[in-house]
Amino acid sequence: MTTRPNSSSSTHSLHSSRGYHLQQKMAPYLFISPFLLLFAVFGVWPIVKSLVLSMYATSGPKDSVFVGTQNYRYLLADADFHTAVKNTVVFAFWSVVLQLPLALGLAMLLSRRWVRGRNLFRLAVFSPYLVGQVFVGVLFSVLFIPQYGLLNQGLHATVGLPLDTKWLADPALVMPALVLTALWLYTGLHMIYLLAALQAVERELYEAAQVDGANATQQFWAVTVPAIRPTLIYVLIMSTIGSFQLFELPYIMLNNTPGPNNSGLTIVMYLYQTGFVTGDLGYASAVGWTLALGVLLISLVQLRLTGAWKAREA
Amino acid sequence: MRSFRFPFGAAAGCILALAVLAGAWLAQHPIERQKSTLTLWTFAPTHYEAYKEAVPSFEKANPGVKVDLQLVSGPAVTSRLQAAFWSDLDVPDLVEVPIDFAGTFFRGRLENVGFADLTERIEQAGLMQRMVSSRFSPYMSRGRIFGLPHDVHPVMMAYRRDIFEKEGIDADSIKTWDDFIRVGRKLTVPGKRYMLELFDTRDAHLASCLFQRGGGYFTPEGECILDNEISVQTMLWYVPLVAGKDKISNNLGAGQVLTKAVEDGYFVCLLAPDWRTKTFETTIPRVAGKMALMPLPAVEPDGRRTSTWGGTMLGITKSSPDQDLAWKFALHLYLDQQELGERFRGTNIMPALRSAWDQPAFHEPRPYWNQQPIGAMFAKLAPQVPFQYTSPFITTAKAKLGEALVACVQYYNASGDKGFEAFTRARLKKSADELRTLIRRNPY
């Protein structure tokens, strides 16, 4: 008795094979579909919606009038927006200029094997970041109190600063107070990144440099900086972006106000005020888009200036 | 029989099955709606505590009604309410809004304002006559009233009675601001003691002085008047009090620093609206008996001896399913004279209902204030409380006045009287013009 191949079995096998291939093709899409769906609903749609909204004068979602590019044109003449941009740029500049070198210095110090208790110091320097902006804001508000605050008492005793110096009520002192607070808050975070990068630098490079007669400064510029450059660029860009998104610190420290003479008004604060206090979501969207484009532009300039693209091409 | 196999493995099949089961269960067991029939948000802890006392009697008088009182933080109440209005979700039936933000809710077309128009109800109940009429003005827009005034908030002058007595100063002899400044020059010791606590960077105290002179931020029609003659003259008068070599005022901030400053005698006098007298009682208890109140000095002899600072409106939202019941509760909170008397004991806040001021609570001597019957003193001044008008741009107007103040203070500190008037006029005009430009953008 001869056996004939079972036609139904072969068809089943063919179907299974086709089904298998279909499954193979579909599986990745199926697995990423939850993310894509969520991203489309909560990411892409709000972005598109806010772009459309920026072309409207609104009072909440019920009242809206199409105004075209008027919101963007008004931004160019809006004195408060100019103040917000100026304050944010000043804050970003001083944050980067002060935080990065200090973080690098601390990272280099605390990566030295001869520093006793360096793990404790690392934790101590990093810990302000753990408690968050709101807590730090409240803490520094108390430190900056005139007449009775710790900072004024200390500065009065050491350098004779008037006791009633109003750090958070004098337009000239608000920004230094914010920069100082941010310095305390973020230096530890940057230090951790740089510490990790420093620990990854190969010892042999330093040994080779020493053999070539390089002193400590030359080793720093010729070995350390090139080796940690990707991390430095990352920290620089993230620090800049973070500075441009500044909101919580001035909001808490200035008691929900932009400070005297708008001296603590940042772009995100202005966006919040315009959108959620005044109720003009359209104008707030225009502010948001301008901020996003500005940050993108600055990041591109930074990448260009630091040569990050060249490194990648190489 | 062929067994079914989920194409992407057992784990993915289990996750899918769990998701379907969970979804089905949730669909079968929807979250129960809150059982309360009325929800009220308030931002002031003192109001919250007082209303807790008033709720049981309302619930007893209205069987089946359950009131849910919610204390929402001051800064959050406006943004949370704004978001609730926009999304039409979790909107309370009644909500108390600070006076400084009330106007921001009146933006847009009248039919889209989230608060119910209470004009007819107020007229029918005769509340314009029974309450202090000037207190409705901050809650009006385009001739319609959207809120009931919680309070009057007349301003008096709180002072350290012991320091006055030690320095031989008779508070009764201070009738006008000129008298006050004269005494201030005598009492002020720069860096150590100041006659008065006045803000030099925020608009609040300056605004009270503006109101006392009949000025303000807006006309009843919502037009900006930040640069009118009253504003200019008030600024010219105010700035030398807080800036320059001869200043008699300073400010250090609120909270513990103010407590310490008053205890130390750093500030001799403080502007004291009714609500702030309770703040002093609770946060600066050590000066109990050493403090006293006097009417605000007048701008001119026989002029107005008070002003106003702060306020709260109670609004009913359009989303409330039973606005009649909400109105009934609002009247229960704001018109029950006995409750208002009790509430005054706990908050020192003068209710807008005139007839309530006859309650015994308003005539009791207060030990903290050297046995003064502060309720009766505030009640005497309450009818003089000036009008103030609002606009959807009120927060910007306040910020612009604050900016002008800072600029004038800086100028005066640097240059003194020289060219100060011209600078003040120009700076106020700049602030007003910026605000007018913003208002012109409003398409509604």
PDB file of C-alpha atoms in Angstrom, chain A residues 141-155 163, chain B residues 257:
ATOM      1  CA  SER A 141      13.785  81.426  50.337  1.00  0.00           C
ATOM      2  CA  VAL A 142      14.397  81.115  54.050  1.00  0.00           C
ATOM      3  CA  LEU A 143      18.164  81.543  53.705  1.00  0.00           C
ATOM      4  CA  PHE A 144      17.674  84.734  51.674  1.00  0.00           C
ATOM      5  CA  ILE A 145      15.305  86.386  54.170  1.00  0.00           C
ATOM      6  CA  PRO A 146      16.374  89.986  54.848  1.00  0.00           C
ATOM      7  CA  GLN A 147      17.345  91.170  58.324  1.00  0.00           C
ATOM      8  CA  TYR A 148      17.136  87.743  59.985  1.00  0.00           C
ATOM      9  CA  GLY A 149      18.172  85.287  57.217  1.00  0.00           C
ATOM     10  CA  LEU A 150      21.309  83.177  57.619  1.00  0.00           C
ATOM     11  CA  LEU A 151      22.944  84.478  54.447  1.00  0.00           C
ATOM     12  CA  ASN A 152      22.495  88.136  55.373  1.00  0.00           C
ATOM     13  CA  GLN A 153      23.598  87.529  58.936  1.00  0.00           C
ATOM     14  CA  GLY A 154      26.727  85.798  57.642  1.00  0.00           C
ATOM     15  CA  LEU A 155      27.526  88.401  54.998  1.00  0.00           C
ATOM     16  CA  LEU A 163      21.214  93.226  57.019  1.00  0.00           C
TER      17      LEU A 163
ATOM     18  CA  VAL B 257      10.335  87.432  59.282  1.00  0.00           C
TER      19      VAL B 257
END
